[in-house]
CSV table of C-alpha atoms (C1' of nucleotides) in Angstrom, one decimal:
chain,number,residue,atom,x,y,z
A,5,MET,CA,0.0,0.0,0.0
A,6,LYS,CA,2.9,2.1,0.5
A,7,THR,CA,3.5,4.2,-2.8
A,8,VAL,CA,7.0,3.9,-4.5
A,9,MET,CA,8.8,7.1,-3.6
A,10,ALA,CA,8.8,9.7,-6.6
A,11,LYS,CA,11.9,10.6,-8.0
A,12,HIS,CA,13.3,13.8,-9.5
A,13,ALA,CA,13.0,13.9,-13.5
A,14,VAL,CA,16.0,13.5,-15.5
A,15,LEU,CA,16.0,14.4,-19.1
A,16,SER,CA,18.0,11.3,-20.2
A,17,SER,CA,15.6,8.7,-18.9
A,18,GLY,CA,12.1,9.2,-20.0
A,19,ALA,CA,11.5,12.0,-22.4
A,20,LYS,CA,8.0,11.3,-22.6
A,21,MET,CA,7.4,13.1,-19.5
A,22,TRP,CA,9.3,16.2,-20.6
A,23,ARG,CA,7.8,19.0,-22.7
A,24,SER,CA,9.7,21.7,-24.4
A,25,LEU,CA,9.8,25.3,-25.2
A,26,SER,CA,12.0,26.9,-28.0
A,27,CYS,CA,14.6,29.0,-26.4
A,28,ALA,CA,18.3,29.9,-26.9
A,29,LYS,CA,21.0,29.9,-24.3
A,30,SER,CA,21.6,33.4,-25.4
A,31,GLU,CA,18.0,34.3,-24.2
A,32,LEU,CA,18.0,32.2,-21.0
A,33,ARG,CA,20.8,30.6,-19.1
A,34,LEU,CA,19.2,28.6,-16.3
A,35,ASP,CA,22.3,27.9,-14.3
A,36,LEU,CA,22.8,31.6,-14.0
A,37,THR,CA,19.3,32.9,-13.6
A,38,LEU,CA,18.3,30.3,-11.2
A,39,ALA,CA,21.2,30.4,-8.8
A,40,CYS,CA,22.5,34.0,-8.7
A,41,GLY,CA,20.2,35.1,-5.9
A,42,GLN,CA,17.1,36.2,-7.2
A,43,SER,CA,15.0,33.3,-6.1
A,44,PHE,CA,16.3,31.0,-3.1
A,45,ARG,CA,13.8,28.1,-4.1
A,46,TRP,CA,15.8,26.5,-6.8
A,47,ARG,CA,18.1,23.5,-6.4
A,48,GLU,CA,20.5,21.7,-9.2
A,49,THR,CA,19.0,18.1,-8.5
A,50,ALA,CA,20.9,16.6,-11.3
A,51,GLU,CA,23.4,17.8,-13.6
A,52,GLY,CA,21.9,21.1,-15.2
A,53,HIS,CA,18.4,20.2,-13.8
A,54,TRP,CA,16.9,22.7,-11.6
A,55,THR,CA,13.9,21.8,-9.2
A,56,GLY,CA,11.8,24.0,-7.6
A,57,VAL,CA,8.2,25.6,-6.6
A,58,MET,CA,6.6,28.0,-8.9
A,59,ALA,CA,3.1,29.1,-9.1
A,60,GLY,CA,2.1,26.4,-6.9
A,61,ARG,CA,3.6,23.5,-8.6
A,62,VAL,CA,6.6,21.7,-8.4
A,63,TRP,CA,8.9,21.9,-11.6
A,64,THR,CA,12.1,20.4,-12.8
A,65,LEU,CA,14.0,22.5,-15.4
A,66,THR,CA,16.6,21.8,-17.8
A,67,GLN,CA,18.1,23.0,-21.1
A,68,THR,CA,20.1,22.0,-24.5
A,69,ASP,CA,21.1,24.6,-27.0
A,70,ASP,CA,17.8,25.9,-28.4
A,71,THR,CA,15.5,24.4,-26.1
A,72,VAL,CA,14.4,24.5,-22.5
A,73,TRP,CA,12.7,21.4,-21.3
A,74,TYR,CA,10.3,21.3,-18.5
A,75,HIS,CA,8.5,18.8,-16.4
A,76,VAL,CA,5.8,19.6,-13.9
A,77,TYR,CA,4.8,17.0,-11.2
A,78,LYS,CA,1.5,16.0,-10.5
A,79,ASP,CA,0.8,14.9,-7.1
A,80,LYS,CA,-2.8,15.1,-6.0
A,81,GLY,CA,-2.2,12.7,-3.2
A,82,MET,CA,-0.6,15.3,-0.7
A,83,GLN,CA,-3.2,18.3,-1.3
A,84,GLY,CA,-6.4,18.7,0.5
A,85,GLU,CA,-5.2,16.6,3.5
A,86,GLY,CA,-3.1,16.6,6.5
A,87,CYS,CA,-2.6,20.2,6.2
A,88,ASP,CA,-3.8,22.5,9.4
A,89,SER,CA,-5.8,25.4,9.0
A,90,LYS,CA,-2.9,27.6,8.2
A,91,ARG,CA,-1.3,25.7,5.6
A,92,GLY,CA,-4.8,25.0,3.9
A,93,ALA,CA,-5.3,28.6,3.5
A,94,GLY,CA,-2.0,28.5,2.0
A,95,VAL,CA,-3.0,27.0,-1.0
A,96,SER,CA,-6.1,28.8,-2.0
A,97,LEU,CA,-4.8,32.2,-0.8
A,98,GLN,CA,-1.7,31.7,-3.0
A,99,MET,CA,-3.5,31.0,-6.0
A,100,GLY,CA,-6.1,33.7,-5.3
A,101,ASN,CA,-3.1,36.2,-5.6
A,102,LYS,CA,-2.7,35.6,-9.0
A,103,SER,CA,-4.4,37.9,-11.1
A,104,ASP,CA,-3.0,36.8,-14.2
A,105,LYS,CA,-5.7,35.2,-16.6
A,106,SER,CA,-3.4,32.5,-17.5
A,107,PHE,CA,-3.6,31.2,-14.0
A,108,LYS,CA,-7.3,31.4,-13.6
A,109,GLY,CA,-7.8,27.6,-13.9
A,110,ALA,CA,-5.4,26.8,-11.2
A,111,LEU,CA,-7.6,27.1,-8.2
A,112,LYS,CA,-10.4,25.1,-9.3
A,113,LYS,CA,-8.0,22.4,-10.3
A,114,GLU,CA,-6.8,21.8,-6.9
A,115,GLU,CA,-10.1,21.6,-5.4
A,116,GLN,CA,-11.2,18.9,-7.9
A,117,GLU,CA,-10.7,15.4,-7.0
A,118,GLU,CA,-9.3,13.7,-10.0
A,119,PRO,CA,-8.2,10.4,-9.4
A,120,VAL,CA,-5.4,10.2,-12.0
A,121,ALA,CA,-3.3,13.3,-13.1
A,122,VAL,CA,-3.9,13.2,-16.7
A,123,THR,CA,-2.2,16.1,-18.2
A,124,SER,CA,-4.9,17.8,-20.6
A,125,VAL,CA,-4.0,19.9,-23.6
A,126,HIS,CA,-5.3,23.0,-21.6
A,127,ASP,CA,-2.8,22.3,-18.6
A,128,THR,CA,0.0,22.3,-21.2
A,129,GLU,CA,-0.8,25.4,-22.7
A,130,GLU,CA,-1.3,27.0,-19.1
A,131,GLU,CA,2.1,25.5,-17.9
A,132,GLU,CA,3.9,26.9,-20.8
A,133,ASP,CA,2.4,30.3,-20.3
A,134,MET,CA,3.5,30.1,-16.4
A,135,LEU,CA,6.9,29.6,-17.7
A,136,ARG,CA,6.8,32.4,-20.1
A,137,ASP,CA,5.5,34.6,-17.5
A,138,TYR,CA,8.0,33.6,-14.9
A,139,PHE,CA,11.1,34.0,-17.1
A,140,GLN,CA,9.5,37.1,-19.0
A,141,LEU,CA,10.3,35.6,-22.3
A,142,ASN,CA,8.6,38.2,-24.1
A,143,VAL,CA,11.5,40.6,-23.1
A,144,LYS,CA,14.2,40.1,-26.0
A,145,LEU,CA,17.6,39.6,-23.7
A,146,GLY,CA,19.7,39.6,-26.5
A,147,ASP,CA,18.6,43.1,-27.8
A,148,LEU,CA,18.9,44.5,-24.6
A,149,TYR,CA,22.5,43.1,-24.1
A,150,GLU,CA,23.2,44.9,-27.4
A,151,GLU,CA,22.1,48.3,-26.1
A,152,TRP,CA,23.9,47.8,-23.0
A,153,GLY,CA,26.9,47.1,-24.4
A,154,ALA,CA,26.8,49.6,-26.9
A,155,ALA,CA,26.4,52.0,-24.2
A,156,ASP,CA,29.1,50.6,-21.7
A,157,PRO,CA,32.0,49.0,-22.7
A,158,HIS,CA,32.8,47.2,-19.4
A,159,PHE,CA,29.4,45.6,-19.8
A,160,LYS,CA,30.1,44.2,-23.2
A,161,CYS,CA,33.2,42.6,-21.8
A,162,ILE,CA,31.2,40.7,-19.1
A,163,ALA,CA,28.4,40.2,-21.5
A,164,ASP,CA,30.4,37.9,-23.7
A,165,VAL,CA,30.7,35.3,-20.9
A,166,PHE,CA,27.6,36.0,-18.9
A,167,THR,CA,24.8,35.7,-21.3
A,168,GLY,CA,21.3,34.9,-20.8
A,169,VAL,CA,21.0,36.4,-17.3
A,170,ARG,CA,17.5,37.2,-17.0
A,171,MET,CA,15.2,38.7,-14.4
A,172,LEU,CA,12.7,36.4,-13.0
A,173,ARG,CA,9.1,37.5,-12.3
A,174,GLN,CA,8.4,36.3,-9.0
A,175,ASP,CA,5.3,35.9,-6.8
A,176,PRO,CA,5.4,39.4,-4.8
A,177,THR,CA,4.8,37.7,-1.5
A,178,GLU,CA,7.7,35.1,-2.0
A,179,CYS,CA,9.8,37.7,-2.9
A,180,LEU,CA,9.1,40.0,-0.4
A,181,PHE,CA,9.4,37.8,2.7
A,182,SER,CA,12.5,36.2,1.0
A,183,PHE,CA,14.3,39.4,0.9
A,184,ILE,CA,13.5,40.4,4.3
A,185,CYS,CA,15.6,37.4,5.3
A,186,THR,CA,18.5,38.9,3.6
A,187,SER,CA,19.7,41.5,5.8
A,188,ASN,CA,23.1,41.3,7.1
A,189,ASN,CA,23.0,37.8,5.5
A,190,HIS,CA,24.5,35.6,2.8
A,191,ILE,CA,23.0,33.6,0.1
A,192,SER,CA,23.8,30.1,1.5
A,193,ARG,CA,22.2,30.7,4.9
A,194,ILE,CA,19.4,32.7,3.3
A,195,GLN,CA,18.6,29.5,1.2
A,196,GLY,CA,18.4,27.3,4.3
A,197,MET,CA,16.1,29.8,5.9
A,198,VAL,CA,13.6,30.1,3.2
A,199,GLU,CA,13.5,26.5,2.9
A,200,ARG,CA,12.6,25.9,6.4
A,201,LEU,CA,10.4,28.9,6.2
A,202,CYS,CA,8.3,27.0,3.6
A,203,GLN,CA,8.6,23.7,5.2
A,204,ALA,CA,7.0,25.1,8.5
A,205,LEU,CA,4.4,27.3,7.2
A,206,GLY,CA,3.6,26.3,3.6
A,207,ALA,CA,1.6,23.9,2.2
A,208,PRO,CA,3.0,20.6,1.2
A,209,LEU,CA,2.9,20.1,-2.7
A,210,CYS,CA,4.7,16.7,-3.1
A,211,GLN,CA,8.0,14.9,-2.0
A,212,LEU,CA,10.7,13.6,-4.5
A,213,ASP,CA,13.4,11.4,-3.3
A,214,GLN,CA,14.2,12.6,0.2
A,215,THR,CA,13.1,16.2,-0.4
A,216,SER,CA,9.6,17.5,0.3
A,217,TYR,CA,8.4,20.5,-1.5
A,218,HIS,CA,6.2,23.0,-0.2
A,219,ASN,CA,4.2,26.1,-1.3
A,220,PHE,CA,5.4,29.6,-0.1
A,221,PRO,CA,3.6,30.7,3.1
A,222,SER,CA,0.7,32.5,2.6
A,223,LEU,CA,0.2,36.2,4.2
A,224,SER,CA,-2.2,34.8,6.8
A,225,ALA,CA,0.1,31.9,7.8
A,226,LEU,CA,3.0,34.5,8.0
A,227,ALA,CA,1.0,37.1,10.2
A,228,ASP,CA,-0.1,34.4,12.9
A,229,SER,CA,1.2,35.8,16.4
A,230,SER,CA,2.9,32.4,16.8
A,231,VAL,CA,5.3,32.8,13.8
A,232,GLU,CA,8.2,34.9,15.4
A,233,ALA,CA,9.0,32.5,18.0
A,234,CYS,CA,8.5,29.7,15.3
A,235,LEU,CA,11.0,31.3,13.1
A,236,ARG,CA,13.2,32.2,15.9
A,237,ASP,CA,13.7,28.7,16.7
A,238,LEU,CA,14.4,28.0,13.1
A,239,GLY,CA,17.4,30.4,13.4
A,240,PHE,CA,15.9,33.5,11.7
A,241,GLY,CA,16.9,35.7,14.5
A,242,TYR,CA,16.0,39.5,14.6
A,243,ARG,CA,14.3,38.8,10.9
A,244,ALA,CA,11.6,36.6,12.7
A,245,ARG,CA,10.0,39.6,14.2
A,246,PHE,CA,10.1,41.4,10.8
A,247,LEU,CA,8.4,38.8,8.7
A,248,GLN,CA,5.6,38.4,11.2
A,249,GLN,CA,4.9,42.2,11.5
A,250,SER,CA,5.2,43.0,7.8
A,251,ALA,CA,2.6,40.2,7.0
A,252,LYS,CA,0.2,41.5,9.7
A,253,GLN,CA,0.7,45.1,8.6
A,254,ILE,CA,-0.2,44.1,5.2
A,255,LEU,CA,-3.3,42.3,6.1
A,256,ASP,CA,-4.4,44.8,8.7
A,257,THR,CA,-3.9,48.0,6.8
A,258,HIS,CA,-3.9,47.1,3.1
A,259,GLY,CA,-5.5,43.8,2.3
A,260,LEU,CA,-4.5,40.6,0.4
A,261,GLN,CA,-4.4,41.9,-2.9
A,262,TRP,CA,-2.0,44.9,-2.0
A,263,LEU,CA,1.3,43.6,-3.0
A,264,GLU,CA,0.0,42.3,-6.2
A,265,GLY,CA,-1.7,45.7,-6.9
A,266,LEU,CA,1.8,47.5,-6.8
A,267,ARG,CA,2.5,46.1,-10.1
A,268,GLY,CA,0.2,48.6,-11.6
A,269,VAL,CA,1.9,51.4,-9.6
A,270,PRO,CA,4.9,53.6,-10.4
A,271,TYR,CA,8.3,52.6,-9.4
A,272,VAL,CA,9.3,55.2,-6.6
A,273,GLN,CA,5.9,55.1,-5.2
A,274,ALA,CA,5.7,51.4,-5.0
A,275,ARG,CA,9.0,51.3,-3.4
A,276,ASP,CA,8.1,53.9,-0.8
A,277,ALA,CA,5.0,51.7,-0.1
A,278,LEU,CA,7.3,48.8,0.6
A,279,ARG,CA,9.4,50.7,2.5
A,280,THR,CA,6.6,51.4,5.2
A,281,LEU,CA,6.9,47.7,6.3
A,282,PRO,CA,9.2,46.7,9.2
A,283,GLY,CA,12.6,45.2,7.9
A,284,VAL,CA,12.1,46.6,4.5
A,285,GLY,CA,14.7,49.5,3.9
A,286,THR,CA,15.7,50.8,0.5
A,287,LYS,CA,17.6,47.7,-0.8
A,288,VAL,CA,15.1,45.1,0.0
A,289,ALA,CA,12.4,47.3,-1.6
A,290,ASP,CA,14.1,47.8,-4.7
A,291,CYS,CA,14.7,44.1,-5.1
A,292,VAL,CA,10.9,43.2,-4.6
A,293,CYS,CA,10.2,46.1,-7.3
A,294,LEU,CA,12.8,44.7,-9.5
A,295,MET,CA,12.2,40.8,-9.4
A,296,SER,CA,8.2,41.0,-8.7
A,297,LEU,CA,6.7,44.0,-9.4
A,298,ASP,CA,7.5,44.7,-13.0
A,299,LYS,CA,10.0,47.6,-12.1
A,300,ALA,CA,13.0,47.0,-14.5
A,301,GLU,CA,14.6,50.4,-13.8
A,302,ALA,CA,14.9,49.5,-10.1
A,303,VAL,CA,18.6,49.0,-9.1
A,304,PRO,CA,19.3,47.3,-5.9
A,305,ILE,CA,22.2,49.0,-4.1
A,306,ASP,CA,24.3,46.9,-1.6
A,307,THR,CA,27.9,46.9,-0.3
A,308,HIS,CA,28.8,44.6,-3.5
A,309,VAL,CA,27.2,46.7,-6.2
A,310,TRP,CA,28.9,49.6,-4.6
A,311,GLN,CA,32.2,47.9,-4.8
A,312,ILE,CA,31.4,47.3,-8.4
A,313,ALA,CA,30.7,50.9,-9.0
A,314,LYS,CA,33.9,52.1,-7.6
A,315,ARG,CA,36.1,49.4,-9.0
A,316,ASP,CA,34.8,49.0,-12.7
A,317,TYR,CA,33.1,52.5,-13.1
A,318,ASN,CA,35.4,54.4,-11.1
A,319,TYR,CA,32.6,55.9,-9.2
A,320,ALA,CA,34.1,58.4,-6.6
A,321,SER,CA,31.1,60.1,-4.8
A,322,GLY,CA,30.6,58.7,-1.3
A,323,ASN,CA,34.2,57.6,-0.9
A,324,ALA,CA,34.2,59.3,2.2
A,325,GLN,CA,31.2,57.2,3.6
A,326,LYS,CA,31.7,54.3,5.6
A,327,SER,CA,28.3,52.3,4.6
A,328,ILE,CA,25.8,53.0,2.1
A,329,THR,CA,23.5,55.9,3.0
A,330,ASP,CA,20.3,56.7,1.6
A,331,LYS,CA,21.7,59.2,-0.7
A,332,LEU,CA,24.3,56.9,-2.0
A,333,HIS,CA,21.5,54.5,-2.9
A,334,ARG,CA,19.8,57.2,-4.9
A,335,ASP,CA,22.9,58.6,-6.8
A,336,ILE,CA,24.4,55.1,-7.5
A,337,GLY,CA,21.1,54.0,-8.7
A,338,ASP,CA,20.6,57.3,-10.8
A,339,PHE,CA,24.1,56.6,-12.3
A,340,PHE,CA,23.2,53.1,-13.5
A,341,ARG,CA,19.9,54.0,-14.7
A,342,LYS,CA,21.5,57.0,-16.8
A,343,LEU,CA,24.1,54.5,-18.0
A,344,TRP,CA,21.9,51.4,-18.9
A,345,GLY,CA,18.4,53.0,-19.5
A,346,PRO,CA,14.8,51.8,-18.5
A,347,TYR,CA,16.0,48.1,-17.8
A,348,ALA,CA,18.9,49.2,-15.7
A,349,GLY,CA,17.9,46.9,-13.0
A,350,TRP,CA,18.0,43.8,-15.6
A,351,ALA,CA,21.7,45.0,-16.5
A,352,GLN,CA,22.8,45.3,-12.9
A,353,SER,CA,21.8,41.6,-12.4
A,354,VAL,CA,24.3,40.5,-15.1
A,355,LEU,CA,27.4,42.4,-13.5
A,356,PHE,CA,26.2,41.1,-10.2
A,357,CYS,CA,26.0,37.7,-11.4
A,358,ALA,CA,29.5,37.7,-13.1
A,359,ASP,CA,30.8,39.1,-9.8
A,360,LEU,CA,29.6,36.1,-7.5
A,361,LYS,CA,32.4,33.7,-6.4
A,362,LYS,CA,30.6,30.7,-7.6
A,363,PHE,CA,30.6,31.6,-11.3
A,364,GLN,CA,34.4,32.9,-11.3
A,365,LYS,CA,35.5,29.9,-13.0
A,366,LEU,CA,33.0,30.7,-16.1
A,367,LYS,CA,35.5,33.5,-16.9
A,368,GLU,CA,38.4,31.4,-17.4
A,369,MET,CA,36.7,28.8,-19.5
A,370,PRO,CA,34.1,30.1,-21.9
A,371,ASP,CA,32.2,28.3,-24.4
A,372,LEU,CA,34.1,25.9,-26.5
A,373,LYS,CA,32.0,26.8,-29.3
A,374,GLN,CA,32.8,30.5,-29.1
A,375,PRO,CA,36.3,31.2,-30.2
A,376,LEU,CA,38.1,33.6,-27.6
A,377,LYS,CA,37.3,37.3,-28.2
A,378,GLU,CA,40.6,39.2,-28.2
A,379,GLU,CA,41.7,40.5,-24.9
A,380,LYS,CA,40.5,44.0,-24.0
A,381,GLY,CA,43.1,45.6,-21.5
A,382,GLY,CA,40.8,46.1,-18.4
A,383,GLY,CA,42.7,49.3,-17.7
A,384,GLU,CA,41.8,50.9,-20.6
A,385,MET,CA,38.1,50.2,-20.1
A,386,ARG,CA,38.3,52.1,-16.9
A,387,VAL,CA,40.0,55.0,-18.4
A,388,ALA,CA,36.7,55.7,-20.3
A,389,TYR,CA,35.0,56.2,-17.1
A,390,LYS,CA,37.4,58.5,-15.6
A,391,LYS,CA,35.5,61.7,-16.5
A,392,THR,CA,31.9,60.2,-16.5
A,393,LYS,CA,29.6,62.7,-15.1
A,394,ILE,CA,27.9,61.4,-12.2
A,395,LYS,CA,25.4,63.8,-11.3
A,396,THR,CA,22.8,65.0,-13.8
A,397,GLU,CA,20.0,67.6,-13.8
A,398,GLU,CA,16.5,67.2,-12.2
A,399,ASP,CA,15.2,66.1,-15.7
A,400,GLU,CA,14.9,62.5,-14.6
A,401,THR,CA,11.4,61.2,-13.3
A,402,VAL,CA,12.6,59.1,-10.6
A,403,LYS,CA,14.9,61.5,-9.0
A,404,ALA,CA,12.3,64.2,-9.2
A,405,MET,CA,9.7,61.9,-7.4
A,406,GLU,CA,12.1,60.8,-5.0
A,407,THR,CA,13.0,64.1,-3.6
A,408,LYS,CA,9.3,64.9,-3.3
A,409,SER,CA,8.3,62.1,-1.2
A,410,ALA,CA,10.9,62.6,1.7
A,411,GLY,CA,8.6,61.2,4.4
A,412,ARG,CA,9.5,57.7,4.5
A,413,LYS,CA,7.3,55.5,6.7
A,414,LYS,CA,4.6,57.8,6.5
A,415,ALA,CA,3.9,57.4,3.0
A,416,LYS,CA,0.3,56.5,2.5
A,417,VAL,CA,-0.4,54.7,-0.9
A,418,SER,CA,-3.9,54.5,-2.3
A,419,VAL,CA,-4.0,51.6,-4.6
B,22,DC,C1',20.2,64.5,6.6
B,23,DT,C1',23.9,61.6,8.4
B,24,DC,C1',26.2,58.4,11.4
B,25,DA,C1',27.0,54.8,14.4
B,26,DA,C1',25.7,51.0,17.2
B,27,DA,C1',22.9,47.0,17.7
B,28,DC,C1',20.5,43.4,16.2
B,29,DC,C1',20.7,36.8,15.2
B,30,DT,C1',23.7,33.5,13.6
B,31,DG,C1',26.9,30.9,11.2
B,32,DT,C1',31.9,30.5,9.1
C,12,DC,C1',32.2,40.4,9.1
C,13,DA,C1',28.2,38.8,5.9
C,14,DG,C1',24.3,41.3,-0.3
C,15,DG,C1',20.7,45.4,5.7
C,16,DT,C1',17.4,47.7,8.7
C,17,DT,C1',16.3,50.5,13.0
C,18,DT,C1',17.0,53.6,16.2
C,19,DG,C1',18.8,57.4,18.8
C,20,DA,C1',22.3,61.1,18.6
DNA sequence: CTCAAACCTGT
DNA sequence: CAGGTTTGA
């Protein structure tokens, strides 16, 4: 009676369970995009195979030269039973949050009791749409790389190796609460924390090999008064309170749909709205704007990006500062927006990715199919930026609006 | 508006 | 100290 334990899918064994999506590696590199610190939910479960939870389902993704292969696990067995009220709410609330029409059918399907998981044509189309939405495949990354490279020699240099680094369009709730965990913290610990968070408070989805996969917790699950103590036990430290308080504040003063509604609000307004939440400062707010709220111009500035600005762009302003001030945030963000344009946040993620320790080996051994580009002296690249004008006039919309809305945590947003 | 210190925990 | 935020001078 004990069912055979399900396993992670592998492309080489059982091609029938895989579906495909035409997509060149220059448009999407799964390994870089999924492991560069945007989402903390994907794991490499086999060589080049990435497994994680997205839109309430468990996926394994892999790719060949011109194709992305995906498999969606169907496990009705674990749903609808064995979850407490908090978790139960997790499923429906999570799905209810989706405003996109393409996700409409999801809630109904979960509630039905189909004995066998037959994948209908409708499911197939729906899931392909989910992927296209999540990876924002309508955005032509190759064209953007061309533009950034034309405007910025240093970017062009990096871009030859780090192609296909693409911004994910994440669920706003998952994105916000994951990034509240990032303060004063490093990626490896954040990954563990987010995993424990989902395991403790998220609805279970399925189990593969020794790993159980859970949905990200709902707002109401996170807002429960018992959550802070629970998360402190799980090693969240002072962030435990931030998570619970932010969830409660959103539900009490804004409502369930508020976060998603910020997608339709201008960047600066959305960012200031987020900053009213405990544990959410400038950097975290920018991350959420960029990675889940469709604000491509948001450039999250952390100490690491500051180092990049100083080292590769000869950014001198704020040298006296010991740490990043609010003003420095604004100035560096404006600097990069001026350089890269409306998708500056996407460009920044490429450089950020290229600077991660775990990807350094790619710089030494580029693609074999591509002949080595001729070495360009790094020193000369920098000279080009020696005299780069850092400050610009008040002509930028973003800047103008920022100075206007100075009252930080007071900002009231009517959505 | 700027600045430093404290905040949890793991390396 | 770490990919930060809050708080009080």
